CSV table of C-alpha atoms in Angstrom, one decimal:
chain,number,residue,atom,x,y,z
B,1,MET,CA,-45.3,-82.6,-11.7
B,2,GLY,CA,-44.3,-80.1,-14.4
B,3,TYR,CA,-42.4,-81.2,-17.7
B,4,SER,CA,-41.3,-79.7,-21.0
B,5,LEU,CA,-42.8,-80.7,-24.3
B,6,GLU,CA,-41.6,-79.8,-27.6
B,7,TYR,CA,-44.3,-77.1,-27.7
B,8,GLY,CA,-44.2,-75.9,-24.2
B,9,LEU,CA,-45.0,-77.1,-20.6
B,10,ASP,CA,-47.4,-79.2,-19.1
B,11,GLU,CA,-48.4,-80.8,-15.9
B,12,MET,CA,-49.2,-84.3,-14.7
B,13,GLU,CA,-50.8,-85.3,-11.2
B,14,MET,CA,-51.6,-88.2,-9.5
B,15,HIS,CA,-53.4,-89.0,-6.3
B,16,GLU,CA,-50.8,-89.8,-3.4
B,17,ASP,CA,-52.6,-93.0,-2.5
B,18,ALA,CA,-53.2,-94.4,-6.2
B,19,LEU,CA,-50.5,-96.7,-5.7
B,20,THR,CA,-48.5,-98.5,-2.9
B,21,ALA,CA,-44.7,-98.4,-2.8
B,22,GLY,CA,-43.3,-101.4,-4.8
B,23,GLU,CA,-46.6,-101.9,-6.7
B,24,ARG,CA,-45.7,-103.0,-10.3
B,25,VAL,CA,-47.2,-100.7,-13.0
B,26,VAL,CA,-47.6,-101.1,-16.9
B,27,LEU,CA,-48.1,-97.9,-18.7
B,28,VAL,CA,-50.7,-98.0,-21.5
B,29,ASP,CA,-51.4,-95.0,-24.1
B,30,ASP,CA,-52.5,-94.9,-27.6
B,31,LEU,CA,-49.3,-93.2,-29.0
B,32,ILE,CA,-45.7,-92.6,-28.6
B,33,ALA,CA,-44.3,-89.9,-30.5
B,34,THR,CA,-41.5,-87.6,-28.9
B,35,GLY,CA,-42.0,-89.3,-25.5
B,36,GLY,CA,-42.3,-86.2,-23.5
B,37,THR,CA,-45.6,-87.4,-21.7
B,38,ALA,CA,-44.6,-90.8,-21.4
B,39,GLU,CA,-41.5,-90.0,-19.7
B,40,ALA,CA,-42.9,-87.9,-17.4
B,41,ALA,CA,-45.5,-90.4,-16.5
B,42,VAL,CA,-42.5,-93.0,-15.7
B,43,LYS,CA,-40.7,-90.5,-13.5
B,44,LEU,CA,-43.9,-89.6,-11.6
B,45,LEU,CA,-44.7,-93.3,-11.1
B,46,ARG,CA,-41.3,-94.0,-10.0
B,47,ARG,CA,-41.3,-91.2,-7.6
B,48,MET,CA,-44.5,-92.3,-6.1
B,49,GLY,CA,-42.8,-95.8,-5.6
B,50,GLY,CA,-44.0,-97.5,-8.4
B,51,ASN,CA,-42.0,-100.4,-10.3
B,52,VAL,CA,-42.6,-99.8,-13.9
B,53,LEU,CA,-42.6,-102.8,-15.7
B,54,ALA,CA,-43.1,-101.7,-19.3
B,55,ALA,CA,-45.0,-99.2,-21.4
B,56,CYS,CA,-47.3,-100.4,-24.0
B,57,PHE,CA,-48.7,-98.2,-27.1
B,58,VAL,CA,-50.9,-98.8,-29.9
B,59,ILE,CA,-48.9,-96.7,-32.4
B,60,ASP,CA,-45.1,-95.7,-32.4
B,61,LEU,CA,-43.7,-93.1,-34.4
B,62,PRO,CA,-40.1,-94.3,-34.2
B,63,ASP,CA,-38.6,-91.5,-36.2
B,64,LEU,CA,-39.5,-89.1,-33.1
B,65,GLY,CA,-37.6,-91.0,-30.7
B,66,GLY,CA,-40.0,-91.5,-27.7
B,67,ALA,CA,-39.8,-95.2,-27.3
B,68,GLU,CA,-36.0,-95.0,-27.3
B,69,LYS,CA,-36.2,-92.3,-24.6
B,70,LEU,CA,-38.1,-94.9,-22.5
B,71,ARG,CA,-36.0,-97.6,-23.2
B,72,GLN,CA,-32.8,-95.5,-21.9
B,73,LEU,CA,-34.9,-95.0,-18.8
B,74,GLY,CA,-34.9,-98.9,-18.6
B,75,VAL,CA,-38.4,-99.3,-19.4
B,76,PRO,CA,-39.2,-102.0,-22.2
B,77,VAL,CA,-41.6,-100.7,-24.8
B,78,ARG,CA,-44.2,-102.8,-26.6
B,79,THR,CA,-46.1,-101.6,-29.7
B,80,LEU,CA,-48.7,-103.0,-32.1
B,81,VAL,CA,-47.8,-100.8,-35.1
B,82,SER,CA,-44.9,-98.6,-36.1
B,83,PHE,CA,-45.2,-95.6,-38.7
B,84,GLU,CA,-41.8,-94.8,-40.1
B,85,GLY,CA,-41.3,-91.4,-41.6
B,86,HIS,CA,-43.4,-88.3,-40.9
């Protein structure tokens, strides 16, 4: 699945048998900034039939809007640390 980032295009792939339709998924990553990659991951997981329960990150850069982008998709976001300003 191709997706746009603030600096270009990228692709994300997943094995067709990586999850079963209806399976509950929590997305975990180290950092949420602009949210482009996390948004693409949520969309891919949903396309594969996954039920994304939440997205968890160690660091959030809230001024860049990524966590809010996921919340607008209906995904609760949890982080350990937020760094305002950049």
